[in-house]
Short mmCIF file of C-alpha atoms and ligand atoms in Angstrom, two decimals:
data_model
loop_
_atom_site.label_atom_id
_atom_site.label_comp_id
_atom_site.label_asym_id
_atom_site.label_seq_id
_atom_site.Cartn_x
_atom_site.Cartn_y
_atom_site.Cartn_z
CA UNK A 5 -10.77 -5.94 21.79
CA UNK A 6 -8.13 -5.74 24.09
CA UNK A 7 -5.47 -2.95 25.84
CA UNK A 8 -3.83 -2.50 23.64
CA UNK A 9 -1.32 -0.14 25.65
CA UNK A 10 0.11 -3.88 26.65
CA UNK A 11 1.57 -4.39 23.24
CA UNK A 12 3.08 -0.68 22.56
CA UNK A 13 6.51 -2.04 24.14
CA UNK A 14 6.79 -4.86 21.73
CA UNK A 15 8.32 -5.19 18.59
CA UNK A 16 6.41 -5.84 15.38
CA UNK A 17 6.87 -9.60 14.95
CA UNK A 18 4.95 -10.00 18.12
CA UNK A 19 2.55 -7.19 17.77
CA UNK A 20 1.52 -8.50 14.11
CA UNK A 21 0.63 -11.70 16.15
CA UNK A 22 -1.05 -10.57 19.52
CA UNK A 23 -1.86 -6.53 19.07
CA UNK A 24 -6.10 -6.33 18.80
CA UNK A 25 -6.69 -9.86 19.88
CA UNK A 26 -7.36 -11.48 23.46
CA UNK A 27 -8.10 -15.04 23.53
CA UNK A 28 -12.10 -15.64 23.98
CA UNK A 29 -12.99 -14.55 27.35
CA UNK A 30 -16.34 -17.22 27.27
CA UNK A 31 -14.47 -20.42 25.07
CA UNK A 32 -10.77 -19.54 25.39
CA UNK A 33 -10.62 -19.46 21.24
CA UNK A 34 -7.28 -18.35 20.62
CA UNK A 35 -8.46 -16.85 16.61
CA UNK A 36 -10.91 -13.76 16.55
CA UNK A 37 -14.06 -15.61 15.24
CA UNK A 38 -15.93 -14.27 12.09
CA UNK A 39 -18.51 -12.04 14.03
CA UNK A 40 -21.39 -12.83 11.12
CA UNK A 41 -24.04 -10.83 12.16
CA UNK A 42 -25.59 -7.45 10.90
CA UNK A 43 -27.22 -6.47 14.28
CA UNK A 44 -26.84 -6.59 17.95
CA UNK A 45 -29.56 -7.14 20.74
CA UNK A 46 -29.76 -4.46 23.15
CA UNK A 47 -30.56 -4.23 26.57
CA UNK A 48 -32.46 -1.27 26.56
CA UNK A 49 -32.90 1.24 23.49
CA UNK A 50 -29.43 2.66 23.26
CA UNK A 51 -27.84 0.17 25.86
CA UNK A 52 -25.90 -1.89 23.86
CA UNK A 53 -22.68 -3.68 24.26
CA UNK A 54 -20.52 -0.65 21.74
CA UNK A 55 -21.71 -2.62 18.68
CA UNK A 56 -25.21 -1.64 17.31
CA UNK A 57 -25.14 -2.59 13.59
CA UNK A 58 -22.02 -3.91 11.77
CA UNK A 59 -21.72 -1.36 8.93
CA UNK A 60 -20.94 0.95 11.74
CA UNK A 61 -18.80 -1.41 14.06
CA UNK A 62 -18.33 -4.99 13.82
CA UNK A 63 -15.71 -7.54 16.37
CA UNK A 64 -14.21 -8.80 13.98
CA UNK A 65 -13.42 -5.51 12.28
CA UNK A 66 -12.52 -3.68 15.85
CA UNK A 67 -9.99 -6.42 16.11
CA UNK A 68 -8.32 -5.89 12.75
CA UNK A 69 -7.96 -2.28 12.68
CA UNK A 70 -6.62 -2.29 16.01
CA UNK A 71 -3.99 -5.02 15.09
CA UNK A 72 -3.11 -2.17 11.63
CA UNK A 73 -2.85 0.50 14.21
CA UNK A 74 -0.47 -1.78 16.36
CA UNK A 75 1.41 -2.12 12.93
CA UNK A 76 1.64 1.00 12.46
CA UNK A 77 2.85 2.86 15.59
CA UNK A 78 -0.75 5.02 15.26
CA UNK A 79 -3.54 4.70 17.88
CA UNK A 80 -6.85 4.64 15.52
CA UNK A 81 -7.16 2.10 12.43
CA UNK A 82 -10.55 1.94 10.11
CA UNK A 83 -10.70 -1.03 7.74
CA UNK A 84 -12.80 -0.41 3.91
CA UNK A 85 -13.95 -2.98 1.37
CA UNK A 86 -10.75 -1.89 -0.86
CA UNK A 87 -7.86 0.51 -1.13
CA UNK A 88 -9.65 2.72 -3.07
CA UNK A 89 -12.49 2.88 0.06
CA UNK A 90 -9.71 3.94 2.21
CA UNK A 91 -8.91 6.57 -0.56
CA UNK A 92 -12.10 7.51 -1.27
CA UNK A 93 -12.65 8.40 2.54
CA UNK A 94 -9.49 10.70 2.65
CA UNK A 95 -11.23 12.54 0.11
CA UNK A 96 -14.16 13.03 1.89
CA UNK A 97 -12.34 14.96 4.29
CA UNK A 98 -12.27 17.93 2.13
CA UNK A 99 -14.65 20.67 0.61
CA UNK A 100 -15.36 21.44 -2.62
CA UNK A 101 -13.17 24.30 -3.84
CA UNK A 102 -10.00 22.65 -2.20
CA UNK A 103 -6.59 21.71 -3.75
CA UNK A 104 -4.74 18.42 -3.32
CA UNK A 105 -1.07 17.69 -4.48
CA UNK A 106 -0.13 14.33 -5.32
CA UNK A 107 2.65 12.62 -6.78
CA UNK A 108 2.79 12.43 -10.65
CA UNK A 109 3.26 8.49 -10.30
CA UNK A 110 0.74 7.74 -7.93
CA UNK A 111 -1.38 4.18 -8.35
CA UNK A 112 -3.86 4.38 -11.60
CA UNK A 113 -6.74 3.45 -9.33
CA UNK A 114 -5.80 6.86 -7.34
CA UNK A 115 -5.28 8.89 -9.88
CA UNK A 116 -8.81 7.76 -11.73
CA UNK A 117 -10.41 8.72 -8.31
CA UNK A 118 -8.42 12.18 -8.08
CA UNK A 119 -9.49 13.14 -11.80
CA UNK A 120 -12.30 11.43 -12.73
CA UNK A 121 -14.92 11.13 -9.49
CA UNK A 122 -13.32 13.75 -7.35
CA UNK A 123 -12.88 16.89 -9.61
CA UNK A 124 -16.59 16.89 -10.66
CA UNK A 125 -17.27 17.19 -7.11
CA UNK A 126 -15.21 20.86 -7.40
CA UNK A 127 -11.58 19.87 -5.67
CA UNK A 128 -8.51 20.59 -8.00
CA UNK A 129 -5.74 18.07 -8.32
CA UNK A 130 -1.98 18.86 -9.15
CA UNK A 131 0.47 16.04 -10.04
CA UNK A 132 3.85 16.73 -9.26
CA UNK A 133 7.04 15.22 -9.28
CA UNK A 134 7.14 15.10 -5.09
CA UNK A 135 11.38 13.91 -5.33
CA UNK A 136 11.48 17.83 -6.53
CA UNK A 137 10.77 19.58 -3.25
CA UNK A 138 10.57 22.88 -4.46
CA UNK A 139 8.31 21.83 -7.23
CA UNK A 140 6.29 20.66 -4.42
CA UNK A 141 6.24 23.46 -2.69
CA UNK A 142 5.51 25.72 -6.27
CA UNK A 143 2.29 23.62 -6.46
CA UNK A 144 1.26 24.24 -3.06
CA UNK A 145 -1.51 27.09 -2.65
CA UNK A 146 -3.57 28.69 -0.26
CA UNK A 147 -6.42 26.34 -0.67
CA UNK A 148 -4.52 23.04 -0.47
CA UNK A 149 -5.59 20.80 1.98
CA UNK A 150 -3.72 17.41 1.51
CA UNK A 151 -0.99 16.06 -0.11
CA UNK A 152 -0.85 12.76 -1.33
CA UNK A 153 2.82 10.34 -1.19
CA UNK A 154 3.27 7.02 -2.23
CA UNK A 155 7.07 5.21 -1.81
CA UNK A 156 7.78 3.53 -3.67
CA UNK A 157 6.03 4.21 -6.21
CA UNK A 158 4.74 1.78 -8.81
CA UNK A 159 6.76 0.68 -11.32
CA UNK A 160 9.83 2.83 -11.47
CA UNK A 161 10.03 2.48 -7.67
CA UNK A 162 10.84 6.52 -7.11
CA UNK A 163 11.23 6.57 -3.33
CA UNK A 164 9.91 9.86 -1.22
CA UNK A 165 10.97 11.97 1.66
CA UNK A 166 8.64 11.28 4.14
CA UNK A 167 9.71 13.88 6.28
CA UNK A 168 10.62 16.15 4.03
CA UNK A 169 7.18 16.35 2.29
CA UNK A 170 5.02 16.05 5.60
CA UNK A 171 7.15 19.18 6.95
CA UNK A 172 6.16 21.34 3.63
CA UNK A 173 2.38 19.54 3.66
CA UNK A 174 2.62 21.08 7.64
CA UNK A 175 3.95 24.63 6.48
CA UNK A 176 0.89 24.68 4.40
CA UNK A 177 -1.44 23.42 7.40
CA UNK A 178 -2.26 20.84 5.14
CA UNK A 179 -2.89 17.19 5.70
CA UNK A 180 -0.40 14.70 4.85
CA UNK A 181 -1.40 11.03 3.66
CA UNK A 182 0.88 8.45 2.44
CA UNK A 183 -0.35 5.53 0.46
CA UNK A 184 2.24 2.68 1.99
CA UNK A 185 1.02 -0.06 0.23
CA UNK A 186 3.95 -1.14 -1.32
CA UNK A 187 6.59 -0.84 1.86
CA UNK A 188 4.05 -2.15 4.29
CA UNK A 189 4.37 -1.65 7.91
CA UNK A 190 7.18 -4.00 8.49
CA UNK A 191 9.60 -1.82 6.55
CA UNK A 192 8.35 1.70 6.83
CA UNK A 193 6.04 3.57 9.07
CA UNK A 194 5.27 6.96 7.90
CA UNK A 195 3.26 8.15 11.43
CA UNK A 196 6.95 8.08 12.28
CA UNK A 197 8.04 11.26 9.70
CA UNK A 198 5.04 13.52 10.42
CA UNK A 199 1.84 11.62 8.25
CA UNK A 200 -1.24 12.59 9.53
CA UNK A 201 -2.63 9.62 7.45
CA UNK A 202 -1.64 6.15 6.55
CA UNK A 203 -3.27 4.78 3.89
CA UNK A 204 -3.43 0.84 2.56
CA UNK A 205 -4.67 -1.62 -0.14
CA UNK A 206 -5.40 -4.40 2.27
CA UNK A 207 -5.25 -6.41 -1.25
CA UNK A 208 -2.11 -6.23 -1.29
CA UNK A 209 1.03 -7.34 1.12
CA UNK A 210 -1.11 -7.17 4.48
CA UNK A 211 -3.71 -9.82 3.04
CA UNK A 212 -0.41 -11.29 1.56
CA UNK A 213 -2.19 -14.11 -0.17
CA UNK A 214 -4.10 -13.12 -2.65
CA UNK A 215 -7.17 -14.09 -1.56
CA UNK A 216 -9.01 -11.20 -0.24
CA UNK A 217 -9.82 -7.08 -1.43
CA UNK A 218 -9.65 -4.80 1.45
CA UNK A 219 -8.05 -1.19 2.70
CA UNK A 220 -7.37 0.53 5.98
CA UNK A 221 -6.92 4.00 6.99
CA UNK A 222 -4.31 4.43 10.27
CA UNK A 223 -4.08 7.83 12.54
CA UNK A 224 -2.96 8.92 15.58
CA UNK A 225 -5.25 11.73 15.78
CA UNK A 226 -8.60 11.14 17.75
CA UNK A 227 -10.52 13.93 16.24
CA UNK A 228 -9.40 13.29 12.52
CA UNK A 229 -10.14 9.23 13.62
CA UNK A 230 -13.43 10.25 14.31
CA UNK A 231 -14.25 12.01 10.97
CA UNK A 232 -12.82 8.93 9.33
CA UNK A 233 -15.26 7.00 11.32
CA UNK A 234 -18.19 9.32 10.43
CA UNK A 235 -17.07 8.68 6.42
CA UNK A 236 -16.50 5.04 7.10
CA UNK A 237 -20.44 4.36 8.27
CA UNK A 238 -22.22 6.86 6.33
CA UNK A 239 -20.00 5.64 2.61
CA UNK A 240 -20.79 1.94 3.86
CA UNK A 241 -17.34 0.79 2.06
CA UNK A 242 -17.02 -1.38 5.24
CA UNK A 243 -15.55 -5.08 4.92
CA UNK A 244 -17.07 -7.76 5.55
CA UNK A 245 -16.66 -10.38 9.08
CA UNK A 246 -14.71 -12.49 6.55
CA UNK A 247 -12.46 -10.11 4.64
CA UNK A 248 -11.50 -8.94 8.07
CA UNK A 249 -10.50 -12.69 9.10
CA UNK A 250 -8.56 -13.41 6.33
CA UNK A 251 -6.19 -10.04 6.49
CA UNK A 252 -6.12 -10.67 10.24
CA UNK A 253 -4.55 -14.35 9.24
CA UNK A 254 -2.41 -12.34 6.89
CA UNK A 255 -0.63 -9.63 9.27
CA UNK A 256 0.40 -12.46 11.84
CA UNK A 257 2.98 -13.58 8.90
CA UNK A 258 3.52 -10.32 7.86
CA UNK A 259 7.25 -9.56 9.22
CA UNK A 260 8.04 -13.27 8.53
CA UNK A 261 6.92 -12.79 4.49
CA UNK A 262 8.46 -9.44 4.22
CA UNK A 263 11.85 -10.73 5.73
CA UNK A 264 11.72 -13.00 2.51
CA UNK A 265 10.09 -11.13 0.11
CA UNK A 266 12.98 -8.60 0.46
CA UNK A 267 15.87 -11.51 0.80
CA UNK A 268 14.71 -12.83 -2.81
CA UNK A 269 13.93 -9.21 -4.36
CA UNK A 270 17.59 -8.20 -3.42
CA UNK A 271 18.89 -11.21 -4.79
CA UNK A 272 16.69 -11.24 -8.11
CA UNK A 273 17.54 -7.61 -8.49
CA UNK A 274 21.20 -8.46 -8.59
CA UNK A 275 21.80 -11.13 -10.68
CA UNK A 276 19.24 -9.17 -12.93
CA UNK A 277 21.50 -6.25 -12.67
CA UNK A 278 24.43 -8.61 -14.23
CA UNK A 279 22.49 -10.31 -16.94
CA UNK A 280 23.08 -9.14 -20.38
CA UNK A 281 19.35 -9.11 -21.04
CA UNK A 282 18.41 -6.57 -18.82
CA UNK A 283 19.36 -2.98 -19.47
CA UNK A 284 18.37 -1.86 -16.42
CA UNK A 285 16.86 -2.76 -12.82
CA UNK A 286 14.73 -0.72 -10.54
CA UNK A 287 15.26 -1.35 -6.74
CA UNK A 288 15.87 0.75 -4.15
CA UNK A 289 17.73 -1.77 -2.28
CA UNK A 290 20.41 -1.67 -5.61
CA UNK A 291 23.25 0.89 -4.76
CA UNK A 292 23.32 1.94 -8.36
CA UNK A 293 19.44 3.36 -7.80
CA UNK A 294 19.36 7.28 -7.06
CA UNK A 295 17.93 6.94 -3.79
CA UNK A 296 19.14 4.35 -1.94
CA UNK A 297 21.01 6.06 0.48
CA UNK A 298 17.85 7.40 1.35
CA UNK A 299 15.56 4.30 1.12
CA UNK A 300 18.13 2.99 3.35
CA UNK A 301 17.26 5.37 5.88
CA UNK A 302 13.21 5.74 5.88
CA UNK A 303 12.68 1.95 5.34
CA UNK A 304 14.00 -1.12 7.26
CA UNK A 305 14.34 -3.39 4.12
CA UNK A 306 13.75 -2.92 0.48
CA UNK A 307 10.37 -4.30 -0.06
CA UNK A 308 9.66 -7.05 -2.46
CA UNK A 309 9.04 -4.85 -5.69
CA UNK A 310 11.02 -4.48 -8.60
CA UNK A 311 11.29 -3.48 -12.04
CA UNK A 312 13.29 -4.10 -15.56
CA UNK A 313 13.73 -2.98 -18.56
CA UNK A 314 14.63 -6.37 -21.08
CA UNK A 315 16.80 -5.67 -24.10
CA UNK A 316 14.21 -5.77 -26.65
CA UNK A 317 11.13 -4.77 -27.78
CA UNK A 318 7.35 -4.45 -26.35
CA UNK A 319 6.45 -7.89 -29.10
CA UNK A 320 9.81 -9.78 -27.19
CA UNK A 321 8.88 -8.42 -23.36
CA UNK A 322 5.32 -9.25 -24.17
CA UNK A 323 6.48 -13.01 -25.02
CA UNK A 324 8.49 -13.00 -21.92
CA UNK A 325 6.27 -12.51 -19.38
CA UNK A 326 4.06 -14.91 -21.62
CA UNK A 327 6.43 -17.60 -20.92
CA UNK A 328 7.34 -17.70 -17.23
CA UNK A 329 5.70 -20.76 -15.21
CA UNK A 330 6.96 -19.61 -11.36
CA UNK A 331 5.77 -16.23 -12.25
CA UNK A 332 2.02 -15.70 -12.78
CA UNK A 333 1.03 -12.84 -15.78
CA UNK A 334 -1.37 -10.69 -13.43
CA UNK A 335 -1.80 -7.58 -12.35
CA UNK A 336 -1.49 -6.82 -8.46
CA UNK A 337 1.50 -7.66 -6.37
CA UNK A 338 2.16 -8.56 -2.41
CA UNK A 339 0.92 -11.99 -2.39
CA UNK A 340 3.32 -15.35 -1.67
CA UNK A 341 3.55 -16.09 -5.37
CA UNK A 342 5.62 -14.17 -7.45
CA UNK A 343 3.66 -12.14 -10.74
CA UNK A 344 4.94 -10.82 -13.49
CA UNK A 345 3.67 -7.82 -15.77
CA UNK A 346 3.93 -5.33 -18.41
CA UNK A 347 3.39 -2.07 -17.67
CA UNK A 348 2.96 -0.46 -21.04
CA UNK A 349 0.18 -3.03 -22.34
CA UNK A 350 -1.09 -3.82 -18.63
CA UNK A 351 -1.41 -1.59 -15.48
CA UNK A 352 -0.41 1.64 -17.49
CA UNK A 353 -1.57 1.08 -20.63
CA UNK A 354 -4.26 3.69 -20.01
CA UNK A 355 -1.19 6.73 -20.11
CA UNK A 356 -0.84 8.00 -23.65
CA UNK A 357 2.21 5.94 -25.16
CA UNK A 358 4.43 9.51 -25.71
CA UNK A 359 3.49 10.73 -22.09
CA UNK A 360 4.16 6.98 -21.20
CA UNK A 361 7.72 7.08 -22.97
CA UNK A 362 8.51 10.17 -21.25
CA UNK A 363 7.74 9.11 -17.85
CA UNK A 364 10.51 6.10 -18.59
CA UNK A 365 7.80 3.40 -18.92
CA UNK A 366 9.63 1.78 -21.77
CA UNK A 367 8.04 -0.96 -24.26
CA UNK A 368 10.38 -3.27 -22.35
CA UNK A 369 9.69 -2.54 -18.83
CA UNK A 370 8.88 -5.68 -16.97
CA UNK A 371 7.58 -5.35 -13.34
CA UNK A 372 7.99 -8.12 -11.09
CA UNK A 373 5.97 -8.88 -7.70
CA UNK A 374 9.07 -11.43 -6.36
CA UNK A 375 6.90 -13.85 -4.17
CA UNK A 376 8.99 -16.08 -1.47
CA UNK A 377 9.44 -19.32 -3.63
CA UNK A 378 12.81 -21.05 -4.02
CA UNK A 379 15.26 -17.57 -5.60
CA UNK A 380 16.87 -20.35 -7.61
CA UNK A 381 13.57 -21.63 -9.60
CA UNK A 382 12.88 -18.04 -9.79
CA UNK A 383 15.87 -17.27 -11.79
CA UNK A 384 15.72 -20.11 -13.86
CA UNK A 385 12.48 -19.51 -15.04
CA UNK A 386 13.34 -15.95 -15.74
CA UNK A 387 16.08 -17.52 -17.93
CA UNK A 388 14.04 -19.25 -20.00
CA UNK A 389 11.58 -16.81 -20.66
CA UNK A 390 14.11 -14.59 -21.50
CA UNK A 391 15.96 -17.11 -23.98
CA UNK A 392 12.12 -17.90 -25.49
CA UNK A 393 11.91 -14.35 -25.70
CA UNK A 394 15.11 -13.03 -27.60
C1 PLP B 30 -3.73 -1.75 -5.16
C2 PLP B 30 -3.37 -0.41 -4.70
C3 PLP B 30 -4.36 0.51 -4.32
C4 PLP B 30 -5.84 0.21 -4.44
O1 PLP B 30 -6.22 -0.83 -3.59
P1 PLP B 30 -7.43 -1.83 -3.92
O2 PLP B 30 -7.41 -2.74 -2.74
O3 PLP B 30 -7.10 -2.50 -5.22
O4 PLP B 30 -8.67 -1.02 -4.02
C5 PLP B 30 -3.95 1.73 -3.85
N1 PLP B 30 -2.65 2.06 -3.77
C6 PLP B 30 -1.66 1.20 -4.14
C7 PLP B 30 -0.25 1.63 -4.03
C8 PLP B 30 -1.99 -0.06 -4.62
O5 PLP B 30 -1.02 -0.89 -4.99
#
């Protein structure tokens, strides 16, 4: 743990390296060590050192989310065993009989949660297009307590008002979360606009390796940290000593990747834009996309997310991302390699093909996680998967 007030001045390259770690008081280890242990000894019942049992608080852990609060510009962080923990324990903070608003192209994982877990337990879910501000504020009723934003959003890469939706979540006294998964910390910091809650797949860009599961939960609200906490020990979706090391190792680099991940995405997204394969490109960080002006302004870069749509059908996109050797066919994105996908046969298959047409997911929509390989051998296998392909 350390004071963490001593970082607040710095900028994020340097707080991604030093903000939630000291060097080891007793050895002088420079790395927060795995803390592997369950339980703590005491010096008398109750005297212990802050840590008691590691589902509730673990070193390791205290040093991460304090390092995702640095990241974030918030004071309190809480770490989870996955994104969908972290999600999971926003919805704990409400009562049966409330209302949520969400975005109508939120992740699959949260909109499973939403529908199928959450409104058994008696809380009603609207989906809404949230780039329509007055059809957000049509859906907003007495008894809503939160509304849910993600920006980008996944695959179309829709970007949201921040500050225009926290202001209308606040004229409702409702909460405000935003899932910012996909922008990460380096390039967008919704605390900034008004959130009362950051959310995070851990999975995803922070880990940036693809080699751990994890989420986090940032405020800068003691009280609301506090019920957080209370969710966070008595759910148990903690991670573990490990998971916590490895996403540490993974935010040091995290301005460093991003810087890169965005320099190839722009560059892709061009020369995509140009190529008489391609119909048409998603990116915020293209001019021709509808909100780029204001992408420009909420987010520092354009992330490292993009999608296509490839001149052909779902049988010739389907061979395409088949046939690409620098880009990996997988689900998931935010890692140092770059992956490839489908939407309509992969991570949205599950949407009804005619509600799936209408929300633009073509046959040939190809989303692409650009990693931070050579742009060049990029392209050129994108080529010939494309010439395979058509
Ligand atoms: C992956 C993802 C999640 C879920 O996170 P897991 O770590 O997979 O549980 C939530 N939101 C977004 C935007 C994601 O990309």
């Amino acid at each position: 743990m350390t004071d963490d007030a001593a970082h607040d001045h710095e900028r994020i390259e340097t707080r991604a390296i030093h903000a939630g770690q000291e060097p080891d008081e007793e050895t002088g280890a420079l790395m927060t060590p795995i803390f592997a242990n369950s339980t703590y000894k005491q010096d008398a019942p109750g005297e212990h050192t802050g840590y008691e049992y590691s589902r509730t608080g673990n070193p390791t852990r205290t040093d991460l989310e304090d390092n995702l609060a640095a990241l974030e510009g918030g004071q309190f962080g809480r770490a989870f065993s996955s994104g969908m923990g972290s999600i999971n324990t926003v919805l704990n903070l409400l009562e049966a009989g409330d209302h949520v608003v969400a975005g109508d192209d939120v992740y699959g994982g949260t909109h499973r949660i939403f529908t199928q877990v959450y409104e058994k337990y008696d809380l009603e879910f609207d989906f809404v297009d949230t780039t329509d501000h007055d059809a957000v504020r049509d859906a907003m009723q007495e008894n809503t307590e939160l509304l849910w934003v993600e920006t980008p959003t996944n695959p179309l890469m829709n970007i949201n008002d921040i500050d225009a939706l926290t202001d209308i979540a606040d004229e409702y006294s409702a909460l405000s979360a935003v899932d910012n998964t996909f922008a990460t910390p380096a390039l967008q910091r919704p605390l900034e606009y008004g959130a009362d809650i950051v959310s995070h797949s851990l999975t995803k860009y922070l880990g940036g390796h693809s080699d751990v599961v994890g989420g986090a939960l940032v405020t800068d609200d003691q009280e609301l940290d506090e019920e957080i906490g209370f969710y966070q020990n008595s759910v148990g979706a903690t991670p573990s000593p490990f998971d916590c090391f490895l996403v540490l190792r993974g935010t040091k680099t995290l301005p460093v990747r991003m810087d890169r991940h965005c320099e190839n995405t722009k560059e892709l997204a061009s020369w995509l834009e140009a190529h008489e394969a391609v119909d048409r490109v998603y990116y915020p960080g293209l001019e021709s996309h509808p909100d780029h002006e204001l992408a420009s302004e909420q987010m520092d870069d354009f992330g490292g997310m993009l999608s296509f749509e490839l001149d052909g059908t779902l049988e010739q996109a389907r061979t395409a991302v088949s046939e690409t050797t620098v880009f990996t066919l997988a689900e998931s994105l935010g890692g140092v390699e770059s992956l490839i996908e489908q939407p309509a046969t992969m991570t949205h298959a599950a949407i009804p093909k005619e509600e799936r047409l209408a929300a633009g997911l073509t046959d040939g929509l190809i989303r692409v996680s650009v990693g931070i390989e050579h742009i060049d051998d990029m392209k050129a296998d994108l080529q010939a998967a494309f010439d395979e392909a058509l």
